[in-house]
Short mmCIF file of C-alpha atoms in Angstrom, two decimals:
data_model
loop_
_atom_site.label_atom_id
_atom_site.label_comp_id
_atom_site.label_asym_id
_atom_site.label_seq_id
_atom_site.Cartn_x
_atom_site.Cartn_y
_atom_site.Cartn_z
CA MET A 1 132.03 141.25 153.23
CA LEU A 2 133.10 139.21 150.20
CA LYS A 3 131.27 139.81 146.91
CA ALA A 4 129.91 137.37 144.33
CA GLY A 5 129.11 138.89 140.93
CA ILE A 6 126.37 137.57 138.63
CA LEU A 7 127.46 137.77 135.00
CA GLY A 8 126.64 136.37 131.58
CA LEU A 9 125.35 137.47 128.20
CA PRO A 10 122.36 139.87 128.06
CA ASN A 11 118.87 138.36 128.52
CA VAL A 12 120.00 135.13 130.19
CA GLY A 13 118.24 135.84 133.51
CA LYS A 14 120.95 137.56 135.58
CA SER A 15 118.77 140.31 137.07
CA THR A 16 115.91 137.87 137.64
CA LEU A 17 118.30 135.58 139.51
CA PHE A 18 119.63 138.54 141.52
CA ASN A 19 116.05 139.37 142.57
CA ALA A 20 115.53 135.73 143.57
CA ILE A 21 118.76 135.47 145.57
CA THR A 22 118.15 138.77 147.39
CA ARG A 23 114.37 138.21 147.69
CA THR A 24 113.76 141.67 146.28
CA HIS A 25 112.75 143.30 143.00
CA LYS A 26 115.65 145.70 143.16
CA ALA A 27 117.05 144.81 139.74
CA ASP A 28 115.17 145.72 136.56
CA ALA A 29 114.59 142.57 134.52
CA ALA A 30 113.54 143.48 130.99
CA ASN A 31 113.58 141.90 127.52
CA TYR A 32 116.35 144.01 126.01
CA PRO A 33 120.15 144.09 126.30
CA PHE A 34 121.78 146.27 128.98
CA CYS A 35 118.65 146.92 131.06
CA THR A 36 121.24 146.73 133.86
CA ILE A 37 123.98 149.37 133.52
CA GLU A 38 125.09 150.23 137.03
CA PRO A 39 125.40 147.06 139.12
CA ASN A 40 122.77 146.30 141.76
CA VAL A 41 124.24 145.27 145.12
CA ALA A 42 122.61 143.57 148.12
CA ALA A 43 123.62 141.59 151.19
CA VAL A 44 122.38 137.99 151.11
CA ALA A 45 121.75 135.69 154.07
CA VAL A 46 123.31 132.24 153.68
CA PRO A 47 120.59 129.61 154.35
CA ASP A 48 121.67 127.30 157.16
CA GLU A 49 119.32 124.81 158.80
CA ARG A 50 121.91 124.22 161.52
CA LEU A 51 120.90 127.53 163.11
CA ARG A 52 117.33 126.30 163.48
CA ALA A 53 118.56 123.03 164.99
CA LEU A 54 120.59 124.93 167.61
CA ALA A 55 117.68 127.18 168.64
CA PRO A 56 116.20 124.70 171.21
CA ILE A 57 119.66 124.22 172.78
CA ALA A 58 120.04 127.98 173.21
CA ARG A 59 116.37 128.44 174.08
CA ASN A 60 116.42 131.38 171.74
CA GLU A 61 114.68 132.01 168.41
CA ASN A 62 116.74 135.08 167.46
CA LEU A 63 118.74 133.46 164.66
CA ILE A 64 121.42 135.49 162.86
CA PRO A 65 122.86 133.90 159.69
CA THR A 66 126.11 134.63 157.89
CA MET A 67 126.05 137.03 154.93
CA ILE A 68 127.69 137.53 151.56
CA GLU A 69 127.28 140.39 149.10
CA CYS A 70 125.73 139.81 145.69
CA VAL A 71 126.31 142.06 142.67
CA ASP A 72 124.17 142.06 139.51
CA ILE A 73 126.62 142.96 136.71
CA ALA A 74 125.49 144.25 133.31
CA GLY A 75 125.42 141.79 130.40
CA LEU A 76 128.63 141.13 128.50
CA VAL A 77 128.78 140.91 124.69
CA LYS A 78 131.43 139.66 122.31
CA GLY A 79 134.07 142.37 121.95
CA ALA A 80 133.70 143.74 125.49
CA SER A 81 137.47 143.60 125.93
CA LYS A 82 137.69 146.01 122.95
CA GLY A 83 134.94 148.32 124.19
CA GLU A 84 131.83 146.69 122.68
CA GLY A 85 128.61 146.94 124.71
CA LEU A 86 129.52 148.40 128.08
CA GLY A 87 133.12 147.34 127.48
CA ASN A 88 135.61 148.43 130.11
CA LYS A 89 132.81 149.49 132.47
CA PHE A 90 131.58 145.90 132.54
CA LEU A 91 135.08 144.53 133.05
CA SER A 92 135.78 146.95 135.91
CA HIS A 93 132.66 145.65 137.68
CA VAL A 94 133.91 142.08 137.27
CA ARG A 95 137.28 143.10 138.68
CA GLU A 96 135.65 144.32 141.92
CA VAL A 97 134.07 140.97 142.92
CA ASP A 98 135.69 137.95 144.59
CA ALA A 99 133.83 135.16 142.76
CA LEU A 100 131.57 134.83 139.74
CA ILE A 101 128.12 133.33 139.25
CA HIS A 102 127.97 132.75 135.50
CA VAL A 103 124.36 132.46 134.32
CA VAL A 104 123.81 130.48 131.13
CA ARG A 105 120.48 130.38 129.30
CA CYS A 106 119.28 126.82 128.81
CA PHE A 107 115.67 127.46 127.73
CA GLU A 108 113.84 128.36 124.52
CA ASP A 109 111.39 131.27 124.59
CA GLU A 110 110.31 133.20 121.50
CA ASP A 111 109.27 136.15 123.67
CA ILE A 112 112.77 136.62 125.11
CA THR A 113 115.41 137.61 122.57
CA HIS A 114 118.89 136.11 122.57
CA VAL A 115 121.75 138.38 121.53
CA THR A 116 123.15 135.73 119.15
CA GLY A 117 119.75 134.63 117.85
CA THR A 118 120.01 130.98 118.97
CA ILE A 119 120.28 128.96 122.17
CA ASP A 120 123.74 127.42 122.54
CA PRO A 121 124.93 127.45 126.17
CA VAL A 122 128.45 126.18 125.48
CA ARG A 123 129.02 128.88 122.86
CA ASP A 124 127.72 131.48 125.33
CA ILE A 125 130.12 130.26 128.02
CA GLU A 126 133.03 130.48 125.59
CA ILE A 127 132.11 134.05 124.58
CA VAL A 128 132.19 135.28 128.18
CA ALA A 129 135.30 133.28 129.09
CA MET A 130 137.18 134.56 126.05
CA GLU A 131 136.39 138.21 126.80
CA LEU A 132 137.79 137.81 130.31
CA ILE A 133 140.87 136.08 128.90
CA LEU A 134 141.44 138.83 126.29
CA ALA A 135 141.18 141.48 129.00
CA ASP A 136 143.71 139.51 131.05
CA LEU A 137 146.14 139.29 128.12
CA GLU A 138 146.05 143.06 127.74
CA ALA A 139 146.63 143.48 131.50
CA LEU A 140 149.58 141.07 131.38
CA HIS A 141 151.08 142.94 128.42
CA ASN A 142 151.07 146.14 130.49
CA LYS A 143 152.41 144.24 133.50
CA LYS A 144 155.25 142.81 131.42
CA ILE A 145 156.38 146.29 130.39
CA LYS A 146 156.47 147.40 134.03
CA LEU A 147 158.28 144.26 135.22
CA ALA A 148 160.90 144.63 132.49
CA LYS A 149 161.70 148.12 133.79
CA ASP A 150 161.82 146.84 137.38
CA ILE A 151 164.22 144.03 136.43
CA LYS A 152 166.40 146.51 134.54
CA HIS A 153 166.65 148.48 137.79
CA ASN A 154 167.77 145.33 139.65
CA ASP A 155 164.46 144.67 141.42
CA LYS A 156 164.96 141.01 142.35
CA THR A 157 161.30 140.56 143.38
CA ALA A 158 160.22 141.23 139.79
CA ILE A 159 162.06 138.19 138.41
CA PRO A 160 159.72 135.42 139.73
CA GLU A 161 156.73 137.54 138.69
CA MET A 162 158.07 137.81 135.16
CA ASP A 163 158.79 134.06 135.06
CA LEU A 164 155.20 133.33 136.06
CA LEU A 165 153.81 135.86 133.60
CA VAL A 166 155.74 134.18 130.78
CA ARG A 167 154.10 130.88 131.75
CA ILE A 168 150.60 132.36 131.99
CA GLU A 169 150.56 134.03 128.57
CA PRO A 170 150.59 130.89 126.39
CA HIS A 171 147.96 129.32 128.68
CA LEU A 172 145.64 132.29 128.11
CA ASN A 173 146.48 132.42 124.40
CA ALA A 174 145.26 128.82 124.17
CA GLY A 175 141.84 130.06 125.35
CA LYS A 176 142.21 128.64 128.84
CA PRO A 177 141.25 130.77 131.90
CA ALA A 178 143.96 131.51 134.46
CA ASN A 179 142.14 129.59 137.21
CA THR A 180 142.76 126.30 135.36
CA MET A 181 146.55 126.56 135.62
CA THR A 182 148.44 124.16 137.89
CA LEU A 183 150.49 126.31 140.25
CA THR A 184 152.48 125.99 143.44
CA LYS A 185 151.25 127.71 146.59
CA GLU A 186 153.83 130.46 146.11
CA GLU A 187 152.84 130.95 142.46
CA LYS A 188 149.20 131.27 143.41
CA VAL A 189 150.11 134.13 145.74
CA LEU A 190 151.99 135.85 142.92
CA MET A 191 149.09 135.26 140.53
CA LYS A 192 146.71 137.05 142.91
CA GLY A 193 148.85 140.15 142.51
CA PHE A 194 148.10 140.21 138.77
CA TYR A 195 144.34 140.67 139.49
CA LEU A 196 143.30 138.55 136.52
CA LEU A 197 139.59 138.33 135.72
CA SER A 198 139.81 134.71 134.58
CA ASP A 199 141.53 133.75 137.84
CA LYS A 200 138.36 134.31 139.88
CA PRO A 201 136.51 131.20 141.14
CA VAL A 202 133.34 130.51 139.14
CA ILE A 203 130.12 128.58 139.59
CA TYR A 204 127.77 128.12 136.64
CA VAL A 205 123.98 128.48 136.76
CA ALA A 206 122.01 126.63 134.10
CA ASN A 207 118.84 128.73 133.89
CA VAL A 208 115.79 126.69 132.84
CA LYS A 209 112.04 127.24 132.63
CA ASP A 210 109.96 126.55 135.74
CA THR A 211 108.23 123.65 133.97
CA GLU A 212 111.63 122.09 133.18
CA LEU A 213 113.22 122.38 136.63
CA ALA A 214 112.01 118.98 137.88
CA THR A 215 113.69 117.28 134.90
CA ALA A 216 116.74 119.56 134.72
CA ASP A 217 119.18 116.67 135.23
CA THR A 218 118.12 115.19 131.88
CA ASN A 219 117.78 118.52 130.05
CA PRO A 220 120.18 118.33 127.04
CA ASN A 221 121.34 121.94 127.44
CA VAL A 222 121.97 121.51 131.19
CA CYS A 223 123.90 118.29 130.51
CA LYS A 224 126.06 120.10 127.94
CA VAL A 225 126.85 122.88 130.40
CA ARG A 226 127.71 120.47 133.21
CA GLU A 227 130.00 118.36 131.05
CA PHE A 228 131.73 121.33 129.42
CA VAL A 229 132.50 123.32 132.57
CA ARG A 230 133.52 120.19 134.47
CA THR A 231 136.06 119.14 131.84
CA GLN A 232 137.20 122.54 130.55
CA HIS A 233 136.94 124.75 133.64
CA ASP A 234 136.85 122.28 136.57
CA CYS A 235 133.74 124.08 137.89
CA ALA A 236 130.36 123.05 139.28
CA THR A 237 126.91 123.74 137.80
CA VAL A 238 123.63 124.40 139.60
CA ALA A 239 120.34 124.14 137.68
CA VAL A 240 117.94 126.95 138.63
CA SER A 241 114.76 128.47 137.26
CA ALA A 242 115.47 132.16 137.89
CA GLN A 243 111.91 133.23 137.09
CA LEU A 244 110.42 130.60 139.39
CA GLU A 245 112.79 131.54 142.22
CA SER A 246 111.98 135.22 141.74
CA ASP A 247 108.25 134.41 142.01
CA LEU A 248 108.90 132.40 145.19
CA ALA A 249 110.38 135.52 146.80
CA ASP A 250 106.85 136.93 147.03
CA LEU A 251 105.52 133.85 148.86
CA THR A 252 105.85 132.67 152.45
CA PRO A 253 108.21 129.69 152.95
CA ALA A 254 105.20 127.35 153.38
CA GLU A 255 103.54 128.66 150.21
CA GLY A 256 106.81 128.38 148.35
CA MET A 257 107.32 124.75 149.33
CA GLU A 258 103.76 123.93 148.26
CA PHE A 259 104.35 125.62 144.90
CA LEU A 260 107.58 123.67 144.37
CA LYS A 261 105.81 120.44 145.30
CA GLU A 262 103.20 121.05 142.62
CA LEU A 263 106.01 121.36 140.07
CA GLY A 264 107.65 118.16 141.28
CA VAL A 265 110.63 120.00 142.81
CA LYS A 266 111.89 119.12 146.30
CA GLU A 267 113.79 122.28 147.26
CA SER A 268 114.77 125.76 146.15
CA GLY A 269 117.74 125.84 143.81
CA VAL A 270 118.68 129.31 145.02
CA ASP A 271 119.39 128.07 148.55
CA LEU A 272 121.79 125.48 147.15
CA LEU A 273 123.37 128.13 144.93
CA ILE A 274 123.98 130.58 147.80
CA GLN A 275 125.53 127.82 149.92
CA SER A 276 127.73 126.76 146.99
CA VAL A 277 128.90 130.33 146.38
CA TYR A 278 129.72 130.71 150.09
CA LYS A 279 132.01 127.69 149.89
CA LEU A 280 133.38 128.84 146.53
CA LEU A 281 134.54 132.02 148.25
CA GLY A 282 136.52 129.83 150.65
CA LEU A 283 134.25 130.67 153.58
CA ARG A 284 133.26 128.48 156.52
CA THR A 285 130.87 128.90 159.45
CA PHE A 286 131.07 128.52 163.20
CA PHE A 287 128.31 129.17 165.73
CA THR A 288 127.91 130.88 169.08
CA PHE A 289 124.87 131.41 171.27
CA ASN A 290 123.85 133.24 174.42
CA GLU A 291 120.66 134.50 176.05
CA LYS A 292 120.19 137.05 173.24
CA GLU A 293 120.88 135.17 170.01
CA VAL A 294 122.10 132.17 168.07
CA ARG A 295 124.62 133.46 165.54
CA ALA A 296 126.54 132.07 162.60
CA TRP A 297 129.96 133.64 161.99
CA THR A 298 132.03 133.68 158.83
CA ILE A 299 135.68 132.62 158.74
CA HIS A 300 138.00 131.47 155.96
CA ALA A 301 138.83 127.81 155.50
CA GLY A 302 141.95 127.10 157.57
CA ASP A 303 141.37 129.89 160.11
CA THR A 304 142.40 129.16 163.70
CA SER A 305 140.39 129.53 166.89
CA VAL A 306 142.08 132.83 167.76
CA GLN A 307 141.20 134.18 164.30
CA ALA A 308 137.62 133.01 164.81
CA ALA A 309 137.58 134.79 168.16
CA GLY A 310 138.73 137.97 166.43
CA THR A 311 135.71 137.94 164.11
CA ILE A 312 133.52 138.44 167.17
CA HIS A 313 135.65 141.15 168.79
CA SER A 314 139.31 142.11 168.75
CA ASP A 315 139.35 141.77 172.57
CA PHE A 316 138.47 138.07 172.20
CA ALA A 317 141.58 137.54 170.07
CA ARG A 318 143.89 139.78 172.11
CA GLY A 319 143.02 138.14 175.42
CA PHE A 320 142.43 134.62 174.07
CA ILE A 321 142.91 131.86 176.65
CA ARG A 322 141.16 128.83 175.13
CA ALA A 323 138.13 127.76 173.14
CA GLU A 324 135.58 125.10 174.04
CA THR A 325 134.40 123.48 170.84
CA ILE A 326 131.95 120.82 169.68
CA PRO A 327 130.39 119.92 166.30
CA TRP A 328 126.86 121.38 166.06
CA ASP A 329 125.19 117.98 165.55
CA ALA A 330 127.03 116.47 168.55
CA LEU A 331 125.80 119.37 170.68
CA VAL A 332 122.22 118.84 169.51
CA LYS A 333 122.53 115.14 170.33
CA CYS A 334 123.87 115.94 173.82
CA GLY A 335 121.09 118.44 174.43
CA GLY A 336 123.28 121.25 175.77
CA MET A 337 126.76 122.42 176.78
CA SER A 338 126.56 121.07 180.34
CA SER A 339 125.62 117.61 179.13
CA ALA A 340 128.38 117.76 176.49
CA ARG A 341 130.92 118.59 179.19
CA ASP A 342 129.69 115.73 181.39
CA LYS A 343 129.95 113.28 178.50
CA GLY A 344 133.42 114.49 177.54
CA THR A 345 132.20 115.51 174.08
CA LEU A 346 133.18 119.14 174.56
CA ARG A 347 136.85 119.71 173.70
CA VAL A 348 139.24 122.43 174.88
CA GLU A 349 141.52 123.83 172.18
CA GLY A 350 144.30 126.44 172.04
CA LYS A 351 144.88 129.39 169.76
CA ASP A 352 146.42 127.33 166.91
CA TYR A 353 143.46 124.98 166.56
CA VAL A 354 142.03 125.03 163.00
CA VAL A 355 138.26 125.49 163.23
CA ASN A 356 136.06 123.07 161.29
CA ASP A 357 132.92 124.15 159.49
CA GLY A 358 129.83 123.79 161.67
CA GLU A 359 131.51 123.83 165.09
CA VAL A 360 130.00 125.61 168.07
CA LEU A 361 132.63 127.64 169.94
CA HIS A 362 132.70 129.16 173.42
CA PHE A 363 135.69 131.42 174.04
CA LYS A 364 137.51 132.09 177.29
CA PHE A 365 139.48 135.34 177.23
CA ASN A 366 140.96 137.91 179.56
CA VAL A 367 141.67 141.56 178.70
#
């Protein structure tokens, strides 16, 4: 299961957001730096209304969503790359995740201290980004020493790696994260082998007060974050009230919607965030159903039908014959598989077919 790590400066709402995303109170959320030391980890269901829409077709209410893993990482401070705060321990936790949810504080509150003393979300983003970049520069320095030895011993595979490393260094030295570099497909593969922290995909969370969520789009701090990360990091921003979402975890869905309505908010920001992170990880969903369940399955963007079959069981992939496929909404419109077949809406595809997000698949196999 792929992991998304929640990071940011201390006291920006990371643990509160973790509790909201996981609908638990597993993480300690307190008004002092480093209340999280060892990361909290939990599996998170990806909200998907398409499952509910397919339930009448399958005549089954046992709905099984896709999952991702969420990690609440301790707060980072300036100098982490040199051992300040939790230092290397923090950076090792970042290294273990596949994508980052960077929480930025966009609210004033005299009762919640800020490690720098003032609210400045862009500055906070730059502090975290720079610590990851500095850690990467040190890693590349060590990598360069090793590659130089490999090249000296006539290791031809080390030459393109060294060439790429030489290109990356000035980019990082300019304060730009590795994930903003323009690379060829082959170079991206090589870059992955460097395991750079600033190469991980990132989504930003602008954390606001519950009373400010309805007007978050015009909040000056949220606007600053959105503009900065869009132009400097080519990343998206989701506005969330972590405290509000954590409180909603204790309510039923109906009670939660009523509470949001009273605040002038249409939907939970956490649901949108989880879905965004799922896509950020390069994941897509296909559906199957039978008399026991309606299930969403996780695949990577670009996966073929035989790879999708293999996520269910290796026998499905080994004995793959064909896949019947139809977009979920077309199936709902048809009212069932039999009707879809009669109308010619159901397609038959081979093993090389690239599965689209949201398709319903029925596999034929023989082992």
